Tab-separated table of C-alpha atoms and ligand atoms in Angstrom:
chain	number	residue	atom	x	y	z
A	1	UNK	CA	-13.684	18.795	4.261
A	2	UNK	CA	-10.788	18.819	1.846
A	3	UNK	CA	-8.338	15.941	2.351
A	4	UNK	CA	-4.669	16.860	2.125
A	5	UNK	CA	-2.832	15.693	-0.941
A	6	UNK	CA	-2.627	16.146	-4.628
A	7	UNK	CA	-5.224	14.515	-6.914
A	8	UNK	CA	-4.167	13.529	-10.426
A	9	UNK	CA	-7.035	12.479	-12.708
A	10	UNK	CA	-5.935	10.268	-15.612
A	11	UNK	CA	-7.828	8.831	-18.570
A	12	UNK	CA	-8.028	5.180	-17.599
A	13	UNK	CA	-6.499	2.423	-15.412
A	14	UNK	CA	-3.608	1.917	-17.836
A	15	UNK	CA	-2.599	5.563	-17.511
A	16	UNK	CA	-2.872	5.294	-13.716
A	17	UNK	CA	-0.595	2.233	-13.784
A	18	UNK	CA	1.983	4.024	-15.930
A	19	UNK	CA	1.924	7.100	-13.686
A	20	UNK	CA	2.366	4.909	-10.605
A	21	UNK	CA	5.265	3.049	-12.202
A	22	UNK	CA	6.880	6.379	-13.082
A	23	UNK	CA	6.496	7.582	-9.478
A	24	UNK	CA	8.034	4.322	-8.226
A	25	UNK	CA	11.039	4.608	-10.572
A	26	UNK	CA	11.617	8.285	-9.823
A	27	UNK	CA	11.272	7.934	-6.043
A	28	UNK	CA	13.457	4.818	-6.033
A	29	UNK	CA	16.241	6.680	-7.860
A	30	UNK	CA	15.980	9.640	-5.467
A	31	UNK	CA	15.949	7.458	-2.321
A	32	UNK	CA	18.861	5.283	-3.462
A	33	UNK	CA	20.884	8.398	-4.301
A	34	UNK	CA	19.968	10.030	-0.978
A	35	UNK	CA	20.387	7.084	1.406
A	36	UNK	CA	21.393	4.015	-0.539
A	37	UNK	CA	18.130	2.102	-0.468
A	38	UNK	CA	14.420	2.323	-1.322
A	39	UNK	CA	11.937	0.977	1.191
A	40	UNK	CA	8.470	0.512	-0.253
A	41	UNK	CA	5.226	-0.917	1.114
A	42	UNK	CA	3.075	-2.474	-1.609
A	43	UNK	CA	-0.695	-2.389	-1.793
A	44	UNK	CA	-2.633	-5.568	-2.391
A	45	UNK	CA	-5.897	-6.138	-4.184
A	46	UNK	CA	-6.243	-5.900	-7.957
A	47	UNK	CA	-5.640	-2.242	-8.882
A	48	UNK	CA	-1.847	-2.156	-8.421
A	49	UNK	CA	-1.208	-5.417	-10.318
A	50	UNK	CA	-0.743	-3.645	-13.655
A	51	UNK	CA	1.731	-1.226	-12.063
A	52	UNK	CA	3.773	-4.157	-10.755
A	53	UNK	CA	3.686	-5.809	-14.192
A	54	UNK	CA	4.862	-2.563	-15.832
A	55	UNK	CA	7.753	-2.259	-13.377
A	56	UNK	CA	9.016	-5.649	-14.520
A	57	UNK	CA	8.610	-4.743	-18.224
A	58	UNK	CA	11.348	-3.564	-20.607
A	59	UNK	CA	10.004	0.011	-20.274
A	60	UNK	CA	10.742	0.237	-16.560
A	61	UNK	CA	12.946	-2.595	-15.291
A	62	UNK	CA	16.203	-0.818	-16.158
A	63	UNK	CA	15.169	2.423	-14.457
A	64	UNK	CA	15.516	0.896	-10.979
A	65	UNK	CA	18.545	-0.512	-9.113
A	66	UNK	CA	16.620	-3.537	-7.852
A	67	UNK	CA	19.407	-4.722	-5.539
A	68	UNK	CA	18.762	-1.597	-3.420
A	69	UNK	CA	14.984	-2.057	-3.291
A	70	UNK	CA	13.388	-3.454	-0.131
A	71	UNK	CA	9.787	-4.533	-0.565
A	72	UNK	CA	7.324	-4.639	2.295
A	73	UNK	CA	3.547	-5.007	2.318
A	74	UNK	CA	0.893	-2.634	3.613
A	75	UNK	CA	-1.296	-5.584	4.499
A	76	UNK	CA	-1.874	-9.267	3.909
A	77	UNK	CA	-4.713	-11.700	4.017
A	78	UNK	CA	-4.437	-14.552	6.518
A	79	UNK	CA	-3.793	-17.205	3.905
A	80	UNK	CA	-0.708	-19.098	2.654
A	81	UNK	CA	1.506	-17.362	0.054
A	82	UNK	CA	0.274	-19.594	-2.757
A	83	UNK	CA	-3.394	-18.856	-2.036
A	84	UNK	CA	-5.294	-16.937	-4.745
A	85	UNK	CA	-6.205	-14.347	-2.075
A	86	UNK	CA	-2.582	-13.698	-1.099
A	87	UNK	CA	-1.210	-10.212	-1.818
A	88	UNK	CA	2.266	-11.714	-1.797
A	89	UNK	CA	1.214	-14.200	-4.506
A	90	UNK	CA	-0.110	-11.369	-6.688
A	91	UNK	CA	3.079	-9.288	-6.290
A	92	UNK	CA	5.310	-12.309	-6.773
A	93	UNK	CA	3.645	-13.296	-10.058
A	94	UNK	CA	3.526	-9.706	-11.362
A	95	UNK	CA	6.884	-8.508	-10.112
A	96	UNK	CA	9.220	-10.511	-7.863
A	97	UNK	CA	9.394	-13.536	-10.168
A	98	UNK	CA	10.424	-11.246	-13.060
A	99	UNK	CA	12.950	-8.942	-11.380
A	100	UNK	CA	16.416	-9.295	-9.748
A	101	UNK	CA	15.268	-8.260	-6.280
A	102	UNK	CA	17.401	-10.154	-3.724
A	103	UNK	CA	15.244	-12.674	-1.860
A	104	UNK	CA	16.286	-11.191	1.482
A	105	UNK	CA	14.920	-7.821	0.328
A	106	UNK	CA	11.386	-9.155	-0.046
A	107	UNK	CA	9.701	-8.933	3.337
A	108	UNK	CA	6.550	-11.053	3.270
A	109	UNK	CA	3.893	-10.862	5.963
A	110	UNK	CA	3.325	-14.423	7.194
A	111	UNK	CA	-0.345	-14.784	6.357
A	112	UNK	CA	-0.445	-18.476	7.171
A	113	UNK	CA	0.610	-18.068	10.785
A	114	UNK	CA	-1.158	-17.000	13.943
A	115	UNK	CA	-2.275	-13.432	13.075
A	116	UNK	CA	-1.107	-11.784	16.298
A	117	UNK	CA	2.234	-13.587	16.197
A	118	UNK	CA	2.687	-12.686	12.514
A	119	UNK	CA	1.934	-9.036	13.279
A	120	UNK	CA	4.554	-9.037	16.051
A	121	UNK	CA	7.095	-10.764	13.801
A	122	UNK	CA	6.516	-8.238	11.042
A	123	UNK	CA	6.861	-5.354	13.437
A	124	UNK	CA	10.199	-6.838	14.597
A	125	UNK	CA	11.303	-7.067	10.965
A	126	UNK	CA	10.344	-3.445	10.356
A	127	UNK	CA	12.055	-2.333	13.587
A	128	UNK	CA	15.305	-3.936	12.486
A	129	UNK	CA	15.073	-2.396	9.020
A	130	UNK	CA	14.103	1.081	10.259
A	131	UNK	CA	16.375	0.802	13.254
A	132	UNK	CA	16.250	3.222	16.151
A	133	UNK	CA	13.179	5.237	15.143
A	134	UNK	CA	9.761	5.542	16.741
A	135	UNK	CA	7.936	5.109	13.417
A	136	UNK	CA	8.969	3.481	10.119
A	137	UNK	CA	9.748	5.930	7.320
A	138	UNK	CA	8.899	4.149	4.104
A	139	UNK	CA	10.169	5.978	1.050
A	140	UNK	CA	6.868	5.119	-0.638
A	141	UNK	CA	3.632	3.452	0.404
A	142	UNK	CA	1.232	2.314	-2.315
A	143	UNK	CA	-2.393	2.170	-1.173
A	144	UNK	CA	-5.665	1.172	-2.747
A	145	UNK	CA	-9.158	2.091	-1.587
A	146	UNK	CA	-12.058	-0.288	-1.275
A	147	UNK	CA	-15.598	0.758	-2.249
A	148	UNK	CA	-16.323	0.943	1.501
A	149	UNK	CA	-13.512	3.461	1.943
A	150	UNK	CA	-11.033	1.042	3.566
A	151	UNK	CA	-7.351	1.125	2.796
A	152	UNK	CA	-4.675	-1.463	3.506
A	153	UNK	CA	-6.650	-3.676	5.894
A	154	UNK	CA	-7.968	-0.752	7.902
A	155	UNK	CA	-11.679	-1.478	7.527
A	156	UNK	CA	-14.563	0.658	8.801
A	157	UNK	CA	-15.283	0.168	12.473
A	158	UNK	CA	-12.330	-2.147	13.104
A	159	UNK	CA	-10.013	-2.029	16.099
A	160	UNK	CA	-6.880	-1.315	14.051
A	161	UNK	CA	-8.240	2.170	13.358
A	162	UNK	CA	-7.702	3.033	17.012
A	163	UNK	CA	-4.063	1.872	17.035
A	164	UNK	CA	-1.688	4.663	18.048
A	165	UNK	CA	1.453	2.741	19.083
A	166	UNK	CA	1.916	-0.513	17.166
A	167	UNK	CA	3.336	-0.448	13.642
A	168	UNK	CA	1.598	-3.682	12.614
A	169	UNK	CA	-1.774	-5.016	13.774
A	170	UNK	CA	-3.729	-8.256	13.481
A	171	UNK	CA	-7.127	-6.791	12.645
A	172	UNK	CA	-10.405	-8.790	12.930
A	173	UNK	CA	-12.606	-7.905	9.965
A	174	UNK	CA	-16.183	-8.927	10.798
A	175	UNK	CA	-17.469	-8.526	7.232
A	176	UNK	CA	-15.071	-11.238	6.091
A	177	UNK	CA	-15.074	-13.164	9.382
A	178	UNK	CA	-11.303	-13.240	9.283
A	179	UNK	CA	-8.185	-11.554	10.557
A	180	UNK	CA	-6.020	-9.417	8.316
A	181	UNK	CA	-2.488	-8.236	9.032
A	182	UNK	CA	-2.043	-4.518	8.387
A	183	UNK	CA	0.208	-1.558	8.931
A	184	UNK	CA	-1.414	0.856	11.353
A	185	UNK	CA	-2.406	4.322	10.140
A	186	UNK	CA	0.460	6.042	12.009
A	187	UNK	CA	2.957	3.574	10.484
A	188	UNK	CA	1.678	4.561	7.032
A	189	UNK	CA	1.450	8.258	7.876
A	190	UNK	CA	5.156	8.558	8.730
A	191	UNK	CA	6.118	7.630	5.160
A	192	UNK	CA	7.931	10.099	2.917
A	193	UNK	CA	5.447	9.536	0.072
A	194	UNK	CA	1.998	7.947	0.103
A	195	UNK	CA	0.349	7.146	-3.214
A	196	UNK	CA	-3.274	6.013	-3.570
A	197	UNK	CA	-4.251	4.234	-6.774
A	198	UNK	CA	-8.046	4.338	-7.301
A	199	UNK	CA	-9.823	3.395	-10.510
A	200	UNK	CA	-13.321	2.499	-11.678
A	201	UNK	CA	-16.883	3.798	-11.386
A	202	UNK	CA	-17.551	1.534	-8.396
A	203	UNK	CA	-15.214	3.676	-6.255
A	204	UNK	CA	-16.515	7.065	-7.481
A	205	UNK	CA	-19.146	7.909	-4.863
A	206	UNK	CA	-16.978	6.707	-1.969
A	207	UNK	CA	-13.951	8.579	-3.283
A	208	UNK	CA	-15.928	11.816	-3.362
A	209	UNK	CA	-17.121	11.142	0.193
A	210	UNK	CA	-13.570	10.460	1.364
A	211	UNK	CA	-12.155	13.525	-0.359
A	212	UNK	CA	-14.935	16.037	0.187
A	213	UNK	CA	-17.246	14.660	2.870
A	214	UNK	CA	-17.161	15.201	6.633
A	215	UNK	CA	-14.136	13.736	8.379
A	216	UNK	CA	-15.099	10.354	9.811
A	217	UNK	CA	-12.115	7.973	9.572
A	218	UNK	CA	-13.872	5.308	11.645
A	219	UNK	CA	-16.413	5.018	8.822
A	220	UNK	CA	-14.032	6.051	6.016
A	221	UNK	CA	-10.582	4.721	6.949
A	222	UNK	CA	-8.893	6.234	3.871
A	223	UNK	CA	-9.433	9.561	5.648
A	224	UNK	CA	-7.075	8.353	8.392
A	225	UNK	CA	-4.214	8.619	5.882
A	226	UNK	CA	-2.627	12.028	6.462
A	227	UNK	CA	1.184	12.224	6.137
A	228	UNK	CA	2.977	13.563	9.233
A	229	UNK	CA	5.986	14.787	7.264
A	230	UNK	CA	5.630	13.601	3.699
A	231	UNK	CA	3.520	13.793	0.564
A	232	UNK	CA	0.153	12.287	-0.304
A	233	UNK	CA	-0.950	11.857	-3.875
A	234	UNK	CA	-4.035	10.251	-5.396
A	235	UNK	CA	-3.720	8.770	-8.898
A	236	UNK	CA	-7.289	8.207	-10.069
A	237	UNK	CA	-8.931	7.565	-13.417
A	238	UNK	CA	-11.837	9.585	-14.839
A	239	UNK	CA	-14.375	6.942	-13.866
A	240	UNK	CA	-13.367	7.062	-10.199
A	241	UNK	CA	-13.267	10.875	-10.338
A	242	UNK	CA	-16.861	11.141	-11.634
A	243	UNK	CA	-18.119	12.978	-8.534
A	244	UNK	CA	-15.033	14.976	-7.606
B	1	LIG	C1	-6.150	-5.684	0.049
B	1	LIG	C2	-5.681	-4.297	-0.184
B	1	LIG	C3	-6.849	-3.374	-0.079
B	1	LIG	C4	-7.106	-2.910	-1.472
B	1	LIG	C5	-8.505	-2.389	-1.614
B	1	LIG	C6	-8.803	-2.080	-3.079
B	1	LIG	O1	-5.440	-6.492	0.681
B	1	LIG	O2	-7.235	-5.980	-0.484
B	1	LIG	O3	-4.585	-3.932	0.423
B	1	LIG	O4	-6.684	-2.288	0.771
B	1	LIG	O5	-6.156	-1.917	-1.819
B	1	LIG	O6	-9.377	-3.400	-1.149
B	1	LIG	O7	-8.763	-3.294	-3.763
B	1	LIG	P1	-8.888	-3.329	-5.369
B	1	LIG	O8	-7.636	-2.690	-5.882
B	1	LIG	O9	-8.958	-4.808	-5.690
B	1	LIG	O10	-10.135	-2.575	-5.725
C-alpha cells in the first residue's frame, strides 16, 4: 500500500529541522496573506525541538509575523506545564519564550486537569477559533511518529483511533498507564497541510511498514493520517529512510 503524500529524504536531523522551519515560515506567510492568521498545531516529543529552536533564531524569526500566529498542540501529556514530560514546556523553552507571540495566541492543552474535562475545554477553544465549521482547518499540523507507529497521542489499539466526531479526545494509553489528550485523526486530517518529521534509524523499519505495508491504522496509527482536502508531506532523514 502506498500512503498518500510526498516524501522528502534529507541528509540528517539538522537538515530535516531546517526544511521544517522553512515550511513553517512559507506557509505562515501564505496563510497570513490569504486570511490574516496562521493556525498551527505543534507536535511534541523530541524531534521537532530543533525546528522550534530554529524558528526563534536570527535566521528565521524575522520571516514570520508572530502576532498573527496562533499556536495549538496536537497532543499533550497529562502533566503540569513545568513537568519535563510536558510538550508545552518543550515548545515554551524552544520557542514561545524567545518569540513575540501574544500570550493569548498560545493555546495550551491543560495537561494537569481532569483529562476528559481538558479535552472538552480544548475542543471548545478550537470551536471558538475555527468558528462555525464541522472540523478545524489548521493551516499546518506538525506530527512526529513513534517507533510503534503512533502519531500525536493516537497509539496502537487505543480508543481515540475510533473517534469520528470529537475534535479532541482524552485517550487512555495502556502502555504508559496514563491518559493523553490528543486531536482526533479527523481533526488532523482536515488541515490544509500536514507535515511529519521522522528521523533516526530506530524509526526506519516502522516507517517502511507505515508507508509501504498493508493498511492497518489500528496497529499503525500514522496510517490514519490522510488529508481530506490538503497536503501531506514527510520530512525524513536518510537513517529513517533506510528501508524505503
Ligand atoms: C508526543 C508526541 C508524539 C511524538 C512521537 C515521536 O507527545 O510524544 O506528540 O506523537 O511525535 O512520540 O516522538 P520523538 O520525536 O521523541 O521520537
